Short mmCIF file of C-alpha atoms in Angstrom, two decimals:
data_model
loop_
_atom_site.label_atom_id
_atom_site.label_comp_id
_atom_site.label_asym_id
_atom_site.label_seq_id
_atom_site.Cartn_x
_atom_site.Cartn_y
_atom_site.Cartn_z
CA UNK A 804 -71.90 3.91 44.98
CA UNK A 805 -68.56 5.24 45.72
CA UNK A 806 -67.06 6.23 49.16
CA UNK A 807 -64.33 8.60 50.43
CA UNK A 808 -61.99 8.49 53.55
CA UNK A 809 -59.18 10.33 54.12
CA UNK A 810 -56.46 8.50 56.05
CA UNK A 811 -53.17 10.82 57.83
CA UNK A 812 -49.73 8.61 57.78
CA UNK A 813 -46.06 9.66 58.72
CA UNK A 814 -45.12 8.14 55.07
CA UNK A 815 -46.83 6.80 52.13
CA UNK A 816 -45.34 4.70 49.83
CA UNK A 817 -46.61 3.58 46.38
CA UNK A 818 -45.96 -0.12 45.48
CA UNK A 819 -45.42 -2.88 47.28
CA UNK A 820 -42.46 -4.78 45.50
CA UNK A 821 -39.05 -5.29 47.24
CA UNK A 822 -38.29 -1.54 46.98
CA UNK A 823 -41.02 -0.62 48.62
CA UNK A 824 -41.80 -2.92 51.53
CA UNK A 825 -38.12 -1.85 52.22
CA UNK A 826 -38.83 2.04 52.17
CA UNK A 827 -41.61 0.84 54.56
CA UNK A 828 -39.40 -1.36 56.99
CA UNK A 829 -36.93 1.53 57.02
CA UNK A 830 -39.36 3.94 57.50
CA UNK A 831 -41.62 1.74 60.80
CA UNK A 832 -38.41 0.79 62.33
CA UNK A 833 -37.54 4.82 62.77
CA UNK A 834 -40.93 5.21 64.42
CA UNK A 835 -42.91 6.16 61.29
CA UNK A 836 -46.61 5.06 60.79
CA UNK A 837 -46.48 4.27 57.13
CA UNK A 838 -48.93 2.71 55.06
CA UNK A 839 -48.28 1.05 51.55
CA UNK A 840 -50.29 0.87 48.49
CA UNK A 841 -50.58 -1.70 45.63
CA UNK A 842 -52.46 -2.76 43.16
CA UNK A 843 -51.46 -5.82 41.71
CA UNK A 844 -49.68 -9.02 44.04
CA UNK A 845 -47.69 -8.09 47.28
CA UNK A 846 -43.87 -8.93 46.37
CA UNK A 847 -43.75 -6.93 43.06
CA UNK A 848 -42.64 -7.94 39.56
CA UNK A 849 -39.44 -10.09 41.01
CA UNK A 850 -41.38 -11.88 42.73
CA UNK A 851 -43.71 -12.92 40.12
CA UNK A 852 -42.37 -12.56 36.90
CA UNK A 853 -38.88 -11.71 37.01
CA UNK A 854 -35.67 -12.27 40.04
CA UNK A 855 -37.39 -15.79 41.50
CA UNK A 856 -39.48 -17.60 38.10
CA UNK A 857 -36.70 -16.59 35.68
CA UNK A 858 -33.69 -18.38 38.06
CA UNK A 859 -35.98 -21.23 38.81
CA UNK A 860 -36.31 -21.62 34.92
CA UNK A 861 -32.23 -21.16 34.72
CA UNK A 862 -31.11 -22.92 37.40
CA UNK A 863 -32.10 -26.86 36.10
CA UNK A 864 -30.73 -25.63 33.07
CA UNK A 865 -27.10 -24.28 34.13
CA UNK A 866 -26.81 -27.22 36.41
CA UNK A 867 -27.38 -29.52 33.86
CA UNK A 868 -24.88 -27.70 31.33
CA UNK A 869 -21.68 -28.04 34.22
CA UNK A 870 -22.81 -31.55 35.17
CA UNK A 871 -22.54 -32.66 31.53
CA UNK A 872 -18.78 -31.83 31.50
CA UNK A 873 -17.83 -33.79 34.92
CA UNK A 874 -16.34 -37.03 34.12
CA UNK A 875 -18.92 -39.79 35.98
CA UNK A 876 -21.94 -37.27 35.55
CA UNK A 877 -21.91 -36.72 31.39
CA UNK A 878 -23.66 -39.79 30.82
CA UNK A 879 -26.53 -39.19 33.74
CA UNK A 880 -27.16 -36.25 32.95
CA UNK A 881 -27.33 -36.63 28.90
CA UNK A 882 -31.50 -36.83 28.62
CA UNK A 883 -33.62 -33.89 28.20
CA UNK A 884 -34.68 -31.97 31.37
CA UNK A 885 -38.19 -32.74 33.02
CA UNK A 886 -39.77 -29.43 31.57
CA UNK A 887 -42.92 -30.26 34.09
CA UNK A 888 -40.80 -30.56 36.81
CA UNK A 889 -39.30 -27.64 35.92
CA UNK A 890 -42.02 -25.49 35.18
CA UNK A 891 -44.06 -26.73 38.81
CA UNK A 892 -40.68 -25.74 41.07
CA UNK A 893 -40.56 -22.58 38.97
CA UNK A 894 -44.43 -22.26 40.25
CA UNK A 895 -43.23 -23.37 44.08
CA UNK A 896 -40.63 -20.81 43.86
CA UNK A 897 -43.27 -18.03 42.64
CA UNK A 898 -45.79 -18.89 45.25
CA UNK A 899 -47.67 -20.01 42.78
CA UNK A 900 -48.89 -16.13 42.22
CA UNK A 901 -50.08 -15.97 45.80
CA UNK A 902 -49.22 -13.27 48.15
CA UNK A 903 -50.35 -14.14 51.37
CA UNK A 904 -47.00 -14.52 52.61
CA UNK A 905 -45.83 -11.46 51.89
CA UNK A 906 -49.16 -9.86 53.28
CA UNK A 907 -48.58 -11.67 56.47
CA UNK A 908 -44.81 -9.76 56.39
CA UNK A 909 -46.17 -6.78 56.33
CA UNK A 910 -48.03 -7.36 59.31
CA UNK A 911 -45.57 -8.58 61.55
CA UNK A 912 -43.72 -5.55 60.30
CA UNK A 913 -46.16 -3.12 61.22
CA UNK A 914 -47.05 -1.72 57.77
CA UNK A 915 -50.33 -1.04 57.33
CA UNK A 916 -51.47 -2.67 53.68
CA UNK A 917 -54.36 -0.26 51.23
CA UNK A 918 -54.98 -2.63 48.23
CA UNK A 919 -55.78 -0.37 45.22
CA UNK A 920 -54.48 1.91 42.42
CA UNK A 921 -52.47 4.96 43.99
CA UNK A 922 -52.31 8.43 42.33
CA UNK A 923 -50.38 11.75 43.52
CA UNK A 924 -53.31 13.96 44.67
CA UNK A 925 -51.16 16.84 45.34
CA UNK A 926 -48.51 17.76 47.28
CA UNK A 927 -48.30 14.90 49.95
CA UNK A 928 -51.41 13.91 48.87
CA UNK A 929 -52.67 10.15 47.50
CA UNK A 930 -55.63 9.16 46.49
CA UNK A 931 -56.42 5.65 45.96
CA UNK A 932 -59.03 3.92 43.98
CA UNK A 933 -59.77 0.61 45.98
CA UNK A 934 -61.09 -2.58 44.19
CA UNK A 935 -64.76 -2.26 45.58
CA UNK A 936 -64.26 1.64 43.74
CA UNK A 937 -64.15 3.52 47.10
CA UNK A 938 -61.66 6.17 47.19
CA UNK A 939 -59.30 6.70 49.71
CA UNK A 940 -57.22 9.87 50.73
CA UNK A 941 -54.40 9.25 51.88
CA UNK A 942 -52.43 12.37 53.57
CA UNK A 943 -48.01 11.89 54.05
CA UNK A 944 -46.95 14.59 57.09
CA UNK A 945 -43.28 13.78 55.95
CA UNK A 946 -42.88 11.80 52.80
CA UNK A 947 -44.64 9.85 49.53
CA UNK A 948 -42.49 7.51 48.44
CA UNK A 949 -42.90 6.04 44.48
CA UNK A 950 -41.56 2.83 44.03
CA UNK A 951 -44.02 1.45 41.09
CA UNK A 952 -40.53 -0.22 39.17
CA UNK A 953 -40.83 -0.45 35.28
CA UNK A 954 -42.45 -2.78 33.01
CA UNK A 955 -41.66 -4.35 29.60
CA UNK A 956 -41.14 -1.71 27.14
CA UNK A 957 -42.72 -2.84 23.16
CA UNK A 958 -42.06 -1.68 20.14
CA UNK A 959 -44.37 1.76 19.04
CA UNK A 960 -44.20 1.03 15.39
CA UNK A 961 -44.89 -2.51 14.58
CA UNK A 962 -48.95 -2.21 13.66
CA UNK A 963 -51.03 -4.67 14.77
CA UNK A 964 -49.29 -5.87 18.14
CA UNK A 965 -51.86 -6.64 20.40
CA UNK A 966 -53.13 -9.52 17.80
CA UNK A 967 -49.79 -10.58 17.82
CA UNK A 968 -50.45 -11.89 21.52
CA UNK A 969 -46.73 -10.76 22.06
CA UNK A 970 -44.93 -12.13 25.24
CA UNK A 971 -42.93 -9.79 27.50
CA UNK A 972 -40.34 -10.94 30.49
CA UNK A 973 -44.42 -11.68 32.34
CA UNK A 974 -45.30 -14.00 29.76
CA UNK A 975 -41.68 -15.57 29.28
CA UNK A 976 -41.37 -16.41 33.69
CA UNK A 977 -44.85 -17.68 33.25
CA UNK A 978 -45.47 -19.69 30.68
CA UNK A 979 -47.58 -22.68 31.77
CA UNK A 980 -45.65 -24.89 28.89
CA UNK A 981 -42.37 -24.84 26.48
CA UNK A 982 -43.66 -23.29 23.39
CA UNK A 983 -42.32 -25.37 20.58
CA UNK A 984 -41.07 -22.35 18.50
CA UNK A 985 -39.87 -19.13 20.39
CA UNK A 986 -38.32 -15.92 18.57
CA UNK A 987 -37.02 -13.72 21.17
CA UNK A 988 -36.39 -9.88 20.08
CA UNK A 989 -33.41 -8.34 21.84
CA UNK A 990 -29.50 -8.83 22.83
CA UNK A 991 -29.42 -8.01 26.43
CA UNK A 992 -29.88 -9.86 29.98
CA UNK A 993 -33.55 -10.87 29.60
CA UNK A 994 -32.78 -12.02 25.76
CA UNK A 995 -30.03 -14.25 27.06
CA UNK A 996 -31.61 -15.48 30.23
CA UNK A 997 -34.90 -16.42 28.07
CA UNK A 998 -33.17 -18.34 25.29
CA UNK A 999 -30.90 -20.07 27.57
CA UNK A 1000 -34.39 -20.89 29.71
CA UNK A 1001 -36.37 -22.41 27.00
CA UNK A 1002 -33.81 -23.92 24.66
CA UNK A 1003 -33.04 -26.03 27.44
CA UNK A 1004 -36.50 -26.54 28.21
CA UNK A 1005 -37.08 -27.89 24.38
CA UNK A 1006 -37.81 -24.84 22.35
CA UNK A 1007 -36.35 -24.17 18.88
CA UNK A 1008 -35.06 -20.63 19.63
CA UNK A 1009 -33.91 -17.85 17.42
CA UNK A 1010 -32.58 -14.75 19.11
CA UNK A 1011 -32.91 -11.49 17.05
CA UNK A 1012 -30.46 -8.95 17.70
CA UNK A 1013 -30.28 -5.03 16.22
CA UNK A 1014 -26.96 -5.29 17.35
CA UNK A 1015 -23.58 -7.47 16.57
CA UNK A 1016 -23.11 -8.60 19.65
CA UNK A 1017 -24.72 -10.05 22.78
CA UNK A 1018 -24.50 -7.97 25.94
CA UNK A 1019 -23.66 -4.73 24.51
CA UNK A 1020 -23.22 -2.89 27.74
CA UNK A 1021 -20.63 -5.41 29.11
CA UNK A 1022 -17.06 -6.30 28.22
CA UNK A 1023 -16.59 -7.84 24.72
CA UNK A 1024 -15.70 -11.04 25.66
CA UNK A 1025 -18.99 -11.48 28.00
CA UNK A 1026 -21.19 -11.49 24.89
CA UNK A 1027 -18.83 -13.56 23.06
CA UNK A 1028 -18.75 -16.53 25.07
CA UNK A 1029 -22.11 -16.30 25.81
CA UNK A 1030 -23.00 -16.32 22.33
CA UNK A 1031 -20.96 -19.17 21.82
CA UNK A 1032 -22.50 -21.54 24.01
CA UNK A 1033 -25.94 -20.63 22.65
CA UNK A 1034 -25.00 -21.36 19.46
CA UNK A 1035 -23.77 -24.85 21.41
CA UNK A 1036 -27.35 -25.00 22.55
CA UNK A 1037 -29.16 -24.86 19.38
CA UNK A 1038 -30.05 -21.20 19.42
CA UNK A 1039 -29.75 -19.76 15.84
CA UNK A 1040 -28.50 -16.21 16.40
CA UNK A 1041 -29.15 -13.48 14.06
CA UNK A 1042 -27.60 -10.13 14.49
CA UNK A 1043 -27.82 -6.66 12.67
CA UNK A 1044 -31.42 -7.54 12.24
CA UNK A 1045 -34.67 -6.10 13.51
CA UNK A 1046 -38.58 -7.21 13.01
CA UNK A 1047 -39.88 -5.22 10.05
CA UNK A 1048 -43.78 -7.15 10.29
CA UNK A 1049 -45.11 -9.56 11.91
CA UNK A 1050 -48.61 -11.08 12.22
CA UNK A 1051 -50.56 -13.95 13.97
CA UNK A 1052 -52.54 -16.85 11.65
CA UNK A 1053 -55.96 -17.64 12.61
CA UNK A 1054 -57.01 -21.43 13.72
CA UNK A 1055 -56.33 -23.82 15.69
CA UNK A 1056 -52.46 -24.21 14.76
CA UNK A 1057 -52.02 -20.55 15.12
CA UNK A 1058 -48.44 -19.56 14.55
CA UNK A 1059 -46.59 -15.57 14.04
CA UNK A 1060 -45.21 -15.35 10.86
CA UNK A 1061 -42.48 -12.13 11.57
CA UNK A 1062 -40.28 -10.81 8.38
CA UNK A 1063 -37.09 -9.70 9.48
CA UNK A 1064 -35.52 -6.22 8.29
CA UNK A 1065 -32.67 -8.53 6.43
CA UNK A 1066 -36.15 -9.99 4.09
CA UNK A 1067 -35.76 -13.70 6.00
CA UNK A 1068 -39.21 -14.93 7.52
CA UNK A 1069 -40.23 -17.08 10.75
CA UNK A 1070 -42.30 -19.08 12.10
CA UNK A 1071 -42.81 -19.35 15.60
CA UNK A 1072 -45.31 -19.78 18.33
CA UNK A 1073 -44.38 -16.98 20.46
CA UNK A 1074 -42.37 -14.23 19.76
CA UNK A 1075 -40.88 -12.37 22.83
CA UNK A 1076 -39.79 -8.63 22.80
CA UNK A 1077 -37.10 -7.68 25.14
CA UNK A 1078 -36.38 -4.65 24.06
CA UNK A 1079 -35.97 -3.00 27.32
CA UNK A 1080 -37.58 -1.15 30.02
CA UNK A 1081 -40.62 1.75 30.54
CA UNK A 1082 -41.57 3.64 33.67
CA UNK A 1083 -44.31 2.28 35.51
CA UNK A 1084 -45.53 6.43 35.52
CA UNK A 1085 -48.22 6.66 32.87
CA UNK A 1086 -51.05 6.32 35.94
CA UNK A 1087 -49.89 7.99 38.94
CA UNK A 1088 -50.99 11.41 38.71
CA UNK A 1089 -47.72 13.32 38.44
CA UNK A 1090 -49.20 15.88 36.62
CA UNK A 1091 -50.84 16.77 39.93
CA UNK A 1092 -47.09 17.58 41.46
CA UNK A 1093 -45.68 19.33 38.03
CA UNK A 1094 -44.22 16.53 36.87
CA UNK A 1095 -45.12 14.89 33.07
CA UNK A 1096 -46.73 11.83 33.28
CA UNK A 1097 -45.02 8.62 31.54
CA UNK A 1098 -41.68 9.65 32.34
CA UNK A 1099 -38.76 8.37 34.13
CA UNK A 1100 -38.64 10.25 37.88
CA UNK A 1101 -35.34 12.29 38.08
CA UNK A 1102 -33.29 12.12 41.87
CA UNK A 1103 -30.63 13.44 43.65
CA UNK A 1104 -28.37 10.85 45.41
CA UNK A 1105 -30.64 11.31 48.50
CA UNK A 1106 -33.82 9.79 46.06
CA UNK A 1107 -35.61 12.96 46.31
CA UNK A 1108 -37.47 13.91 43.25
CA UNK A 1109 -35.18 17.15 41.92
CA UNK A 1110 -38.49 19.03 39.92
CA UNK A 1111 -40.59 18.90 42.99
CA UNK A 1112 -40.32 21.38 45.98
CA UNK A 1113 -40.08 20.64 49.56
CA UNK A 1114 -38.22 17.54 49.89
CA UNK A 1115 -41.10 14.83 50.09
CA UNK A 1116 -41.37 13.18 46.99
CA UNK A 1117 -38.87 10.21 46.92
CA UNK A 1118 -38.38 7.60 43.72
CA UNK A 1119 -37.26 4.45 44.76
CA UNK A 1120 -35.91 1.30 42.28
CA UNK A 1121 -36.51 0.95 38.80
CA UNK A 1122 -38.57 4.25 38.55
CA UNK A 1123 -35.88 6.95 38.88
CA UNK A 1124 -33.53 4.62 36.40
CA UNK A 1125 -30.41 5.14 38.33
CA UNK A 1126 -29.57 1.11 38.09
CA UNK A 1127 -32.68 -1.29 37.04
CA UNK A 1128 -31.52 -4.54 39.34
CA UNK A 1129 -33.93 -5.42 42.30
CA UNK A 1130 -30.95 -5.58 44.80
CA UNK A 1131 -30.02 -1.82 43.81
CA UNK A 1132 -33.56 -0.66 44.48
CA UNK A 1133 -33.26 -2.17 47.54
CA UNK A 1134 -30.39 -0.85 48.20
CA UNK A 1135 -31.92 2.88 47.32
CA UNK A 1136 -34.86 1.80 49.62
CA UNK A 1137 -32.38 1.66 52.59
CA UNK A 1138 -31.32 4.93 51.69
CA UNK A 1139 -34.20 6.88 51.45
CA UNK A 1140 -36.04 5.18 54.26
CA UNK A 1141 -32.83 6.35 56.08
CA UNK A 1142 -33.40 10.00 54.55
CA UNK A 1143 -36.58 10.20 55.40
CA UNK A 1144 -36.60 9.38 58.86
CA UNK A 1145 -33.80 11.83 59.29
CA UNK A 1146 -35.54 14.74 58.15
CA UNK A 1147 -38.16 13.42 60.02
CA UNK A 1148 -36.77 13.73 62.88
CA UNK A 1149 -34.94 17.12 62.07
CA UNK A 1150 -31.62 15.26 62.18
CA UNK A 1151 -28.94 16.73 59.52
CA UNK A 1152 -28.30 14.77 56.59
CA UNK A 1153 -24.60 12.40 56.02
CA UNK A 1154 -24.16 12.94 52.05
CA UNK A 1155 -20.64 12.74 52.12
CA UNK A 1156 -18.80 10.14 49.79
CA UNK A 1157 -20.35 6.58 51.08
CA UNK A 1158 -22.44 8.68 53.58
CA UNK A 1159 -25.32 6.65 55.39
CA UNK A 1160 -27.78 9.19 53.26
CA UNK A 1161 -26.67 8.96 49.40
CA UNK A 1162 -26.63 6.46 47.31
CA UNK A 1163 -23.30 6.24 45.98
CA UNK A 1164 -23.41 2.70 44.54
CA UNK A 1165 -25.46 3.62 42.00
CA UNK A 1166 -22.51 5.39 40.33
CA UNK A 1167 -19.63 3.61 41.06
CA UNK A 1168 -20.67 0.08 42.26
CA UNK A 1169 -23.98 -1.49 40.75
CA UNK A 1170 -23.18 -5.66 40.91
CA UNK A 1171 -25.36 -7.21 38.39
CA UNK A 1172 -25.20 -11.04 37.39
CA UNK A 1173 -26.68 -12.39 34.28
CA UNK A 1174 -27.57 -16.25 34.52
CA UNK A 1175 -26.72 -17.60 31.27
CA UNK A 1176 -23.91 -20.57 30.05
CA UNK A 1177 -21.51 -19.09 31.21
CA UNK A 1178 -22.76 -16.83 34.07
CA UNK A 1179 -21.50 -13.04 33.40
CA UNK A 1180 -20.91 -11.30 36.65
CA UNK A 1181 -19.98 -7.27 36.65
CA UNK A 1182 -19.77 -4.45 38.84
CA UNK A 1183 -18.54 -0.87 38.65
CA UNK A 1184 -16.59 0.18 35.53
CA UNK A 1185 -15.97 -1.22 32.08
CA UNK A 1186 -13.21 -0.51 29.64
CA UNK A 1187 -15.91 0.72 27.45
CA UNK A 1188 -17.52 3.33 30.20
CA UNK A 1189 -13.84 3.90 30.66
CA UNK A 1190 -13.14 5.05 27.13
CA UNK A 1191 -16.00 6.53 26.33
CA UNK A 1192 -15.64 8.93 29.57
CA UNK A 1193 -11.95 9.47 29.17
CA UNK A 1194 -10.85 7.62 32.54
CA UNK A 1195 -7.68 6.37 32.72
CA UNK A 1196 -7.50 2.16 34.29
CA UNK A 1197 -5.12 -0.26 34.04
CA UNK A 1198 -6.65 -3.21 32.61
CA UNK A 1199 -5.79 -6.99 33.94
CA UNK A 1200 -7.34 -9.99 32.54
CA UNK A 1201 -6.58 -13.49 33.36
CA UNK A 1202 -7.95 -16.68 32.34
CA UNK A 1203 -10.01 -18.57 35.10
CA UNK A 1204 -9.18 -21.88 33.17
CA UNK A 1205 -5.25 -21.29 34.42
CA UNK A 1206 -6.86 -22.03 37.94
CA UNK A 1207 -6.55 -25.33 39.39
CA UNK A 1208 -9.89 -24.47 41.71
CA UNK A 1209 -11.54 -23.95 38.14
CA UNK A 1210 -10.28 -27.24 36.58
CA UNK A 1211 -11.99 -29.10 39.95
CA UNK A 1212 -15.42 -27.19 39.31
CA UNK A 1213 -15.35 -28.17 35.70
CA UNK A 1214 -12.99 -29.95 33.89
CA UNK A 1215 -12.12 -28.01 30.45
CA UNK A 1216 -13.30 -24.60 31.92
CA UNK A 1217 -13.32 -21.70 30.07
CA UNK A 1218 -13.58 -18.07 31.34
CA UNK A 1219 -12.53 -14.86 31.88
CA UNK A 1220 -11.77 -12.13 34.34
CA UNK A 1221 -11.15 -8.66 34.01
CA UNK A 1222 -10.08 -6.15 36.42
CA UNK A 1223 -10.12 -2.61 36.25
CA UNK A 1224 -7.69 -0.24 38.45
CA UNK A 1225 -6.91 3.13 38.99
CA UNK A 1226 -3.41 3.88 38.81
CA UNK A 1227 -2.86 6.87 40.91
CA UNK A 1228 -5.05 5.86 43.68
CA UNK A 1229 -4.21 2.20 43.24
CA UNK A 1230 -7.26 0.64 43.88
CA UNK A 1231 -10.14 -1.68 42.07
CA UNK A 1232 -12.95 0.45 40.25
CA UNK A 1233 -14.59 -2.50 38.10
CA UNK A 1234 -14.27 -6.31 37.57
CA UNK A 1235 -16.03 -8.62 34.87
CA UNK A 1236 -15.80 -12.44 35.30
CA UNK A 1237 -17.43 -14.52 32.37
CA UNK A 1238 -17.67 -18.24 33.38
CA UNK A 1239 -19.70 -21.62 34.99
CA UNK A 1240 -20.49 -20.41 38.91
CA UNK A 1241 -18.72 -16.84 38.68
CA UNK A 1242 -21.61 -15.09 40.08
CA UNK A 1243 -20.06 -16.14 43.93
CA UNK A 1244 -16.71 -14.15 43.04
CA UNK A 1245 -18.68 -10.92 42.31
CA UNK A 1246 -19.32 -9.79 45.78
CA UNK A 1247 -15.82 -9.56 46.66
CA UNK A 1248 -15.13 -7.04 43.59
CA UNK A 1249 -17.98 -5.22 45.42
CA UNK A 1250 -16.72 -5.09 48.70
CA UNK A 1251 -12.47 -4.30 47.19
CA UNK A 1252 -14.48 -1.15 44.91
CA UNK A 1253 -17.43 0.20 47.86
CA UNK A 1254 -14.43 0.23 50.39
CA UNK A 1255 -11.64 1.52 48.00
CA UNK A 1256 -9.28 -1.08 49.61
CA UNK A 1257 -6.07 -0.28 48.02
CA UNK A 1258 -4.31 -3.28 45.71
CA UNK A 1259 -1.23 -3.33 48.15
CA UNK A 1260 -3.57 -4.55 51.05
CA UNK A 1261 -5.27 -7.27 48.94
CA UNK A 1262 -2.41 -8.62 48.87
CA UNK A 1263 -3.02 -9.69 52.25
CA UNK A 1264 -5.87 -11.26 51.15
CA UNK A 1265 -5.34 -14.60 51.04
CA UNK A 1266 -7.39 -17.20 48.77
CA UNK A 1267 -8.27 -20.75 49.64
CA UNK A 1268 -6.89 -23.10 47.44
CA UNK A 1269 -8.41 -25.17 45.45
CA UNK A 1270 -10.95 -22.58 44.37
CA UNK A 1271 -11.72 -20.24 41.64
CA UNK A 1272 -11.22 -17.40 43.96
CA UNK A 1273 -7.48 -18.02 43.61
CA UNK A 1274 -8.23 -15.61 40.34
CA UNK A 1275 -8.05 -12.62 42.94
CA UNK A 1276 -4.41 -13.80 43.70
CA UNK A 1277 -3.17 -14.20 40.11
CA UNK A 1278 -4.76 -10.67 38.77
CA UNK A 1279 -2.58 -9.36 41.52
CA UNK A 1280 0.49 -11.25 40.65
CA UNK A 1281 0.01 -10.30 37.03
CA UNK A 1282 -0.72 -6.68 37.92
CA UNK A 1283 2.57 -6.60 40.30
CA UNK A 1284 4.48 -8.31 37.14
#
């Protein structure tokens, strides 16, 4: 027997990942009675099966890699890792798959919690289909918020995928043990991340790439030396290929035999496609708001939905795929909370350049950090973003291994930073640094590029010595000449 309420809230939001518990924080702290829906685990995919299991995976395994190359630590640290060790803090660090904490966070934040599978009902309108099959109504007097992130996108045209048993980024973060054969499908952050993972952890890994190169989307030299100390690894790259077939054997030694495009074969035990990312849209009834269903949600820099009227749909995170990093959808869930409680409250809106209501970073300052050996840290521009759009930079590279901070962290280090300026206004608009424990330099870039300090005042800026911040000192000098 199925039941109906209807329920009247300042705000609704839809999913209850990082994005949107932070719409909802935003949104209570301005006075708004806001109530969240989700359907799955309280925390969202980076909680679970991205952001905290894939960097508990990495981080034994990066460790392990700069210990190996300090004098006094080589020969202690020359075994394999404890893959069950591994694998149970990875399990600590996902709460073992158990939300209660962040339930109890919601509380104490005063967001009301409706467990159940949200769908647009109409204009401010949700309904919800709850797990005991009641339906709920849920009615927004100022905003519905969609924050329902993206999932693993697979491959349309490789019949017979579901008997495959494929693994997506889910499967690869929660693996209860170190397949013995993995074949990962993709060049990109997730690719890299995995094979580092579970080559470390003991897995014979190939890495399949359509492309040449690792990292595509980054500076040259990023996927370079990250390919290189793969191939260190044990990782046997192929590139320029793609699957043409693949299928699983029956039995109790079942294995995926998968025929590459260039007519060579595998074997493997699991076979992971990280071929990007899909819109989590297919079941949220935007067709009941205009909108197609399945498809990516289009914003303004305020995070209002553009196709719908009124003002009061908002996309938050992954969904609107402005920048698909959980800190940036965080960062957009600031902002539109912020939007939302202003026209809310009838108060006019700040969308000026870096205005409290827009959000600019997603153009010209998205920091991202992929965790592989080395650890590729970027934000803002690329010389490829800046060719390709006609912008003029002066480029500066310098090699972190000049550094004598560098040489302490890890004798023999190699890396590589590049720093984009802009000659007429004379200050930073990107930075790449490729090398062990460069994700800590990355949110300076961020701060010299969000506050368009210009080069002239950096120079004020002075770094500590011995460290491999010291790198912000010698792009300068080299820059000056």
């Amino acid at each position: 027997m199925t039941t109906e309420d209807t329920r009247t809230y300042d705000v609704v939001v839809i999913g209850a990942g990082p994005v949107g518990e932070n719409v909802a924080d935003r949104t209570v702290a301005a006075g708004l009675s806001t109530v969240i829906v989700e359907s799955e685990l309280v925390g969202g995919e980076c909680s679970y099966w991205a952001c905290e299991p894939s960097k508990a995976l990495l981080r034994p395994a990066l460790l392990r890699a700069e210990a190996s190359r300090v004098p006094g630590l080589d020969p202690a640290v020359a075994g394999p890792l404890d893959t069950a060790a591994v694998l149970a803090h990875r399990d600590r660090m996902s709460a073992h798959w158990n939300d209660e904490g962040q339930v109890e966070w919601l509380k104490s934040a005063g967001i009301e919690l409706l467990r159940g599978h949200g769908r647009l009902a109409g204009p401010r309108r949700v309904s919800v289909t709850t797990p005991d099959g009641s339906t709920v109504l849920l009615h927004a007097r100022h905003a519905v918020a969609v924050c329902t992130g993206s999932r693993a996108a697979l491959p349309d045209d490789l019949a017979g995928l579901d008997a495959l048993r494929p693994w997506t980024s889910r499967e690869a973060t929660a693996a209860k043990e170190a397949p013995r054969r993995l074949a990962v499908v993709g060049a990109g952050v997730v690719a890299t991340e995995t094979a580092t993972a579970w080559q470390s952890l003991g897995s014979e890994v190939t890495l399949v790439a359509r492309e040449d190169a690792l990292l595509s989307r980054m500076e040259p030299f990023a996927g370079e030396l990250v390919a290189e100390q793969l191939q260190k690894a044990g990782v046997d790259l192929r590139y320029g290929t793609t699957v043409r077939h693949a299928e699983r054997t029956d039995g109790p030694d079942s294995e995926i035999r998968t025929l590459l495009s260039d007519g060579t074969e595998l074997l493997t035990d699991a076979l992971l496609f990280a071929t990007g990312r899909a819109p989590r849209t297919d079941d949220i009834g935007l067709d009941a708001v205009g909108l197609a269903s399945g498809e990516w949600l289009t914003t303004d820099d305020t995070l209002t939905v553009t196709e719908v009227r009124d003002d009061w749909l908002y996309a938050v995170g992954d969904v609107n795929r402005r920048a698909l990093f959980t800190h940036q959808g965080k960062y957009q869930a600031r902002i539109a909370g912020a939007v939302i409680a202003a026209r809310a409250q009838g108060t006019p809106l700040d969308t000026g350049r870096w205005g409290a209501h827009v959000a600019a970073a997603d153009t010209a300052a998205v920091p991202h950090v992929v965790f592989t050996d080395p650890e590729v840290a970027a934000v803002g521009l690329t010389t490829v973003e800046a060719e390709r759009t006609g912008r003029r930079v002066d480029v500066v590279d310098y090699e972190l291994g000049n550094l004598a901070g560098a040489h302490q962290y890890v004798p023999g280090y190699r890396g590589t930073a590049r720093v984009l300026i802009d000659p007429e206004r004379r200050v930073i608009v990107g930075a790449t640094f490729v090398g062990p424990g460069v994700a800590e330099l990355l949110h300076s870039a961020t701060v010299a590029i969000t506050t368009e300090a210009p080069i002239d005042r950096l120079w004020h800026a002075v770094p500590p010595f011995p460290t491999i911040s010291e790198v912000w000192l010698r792009i300068l000098e080299t820059y000056r000449g």
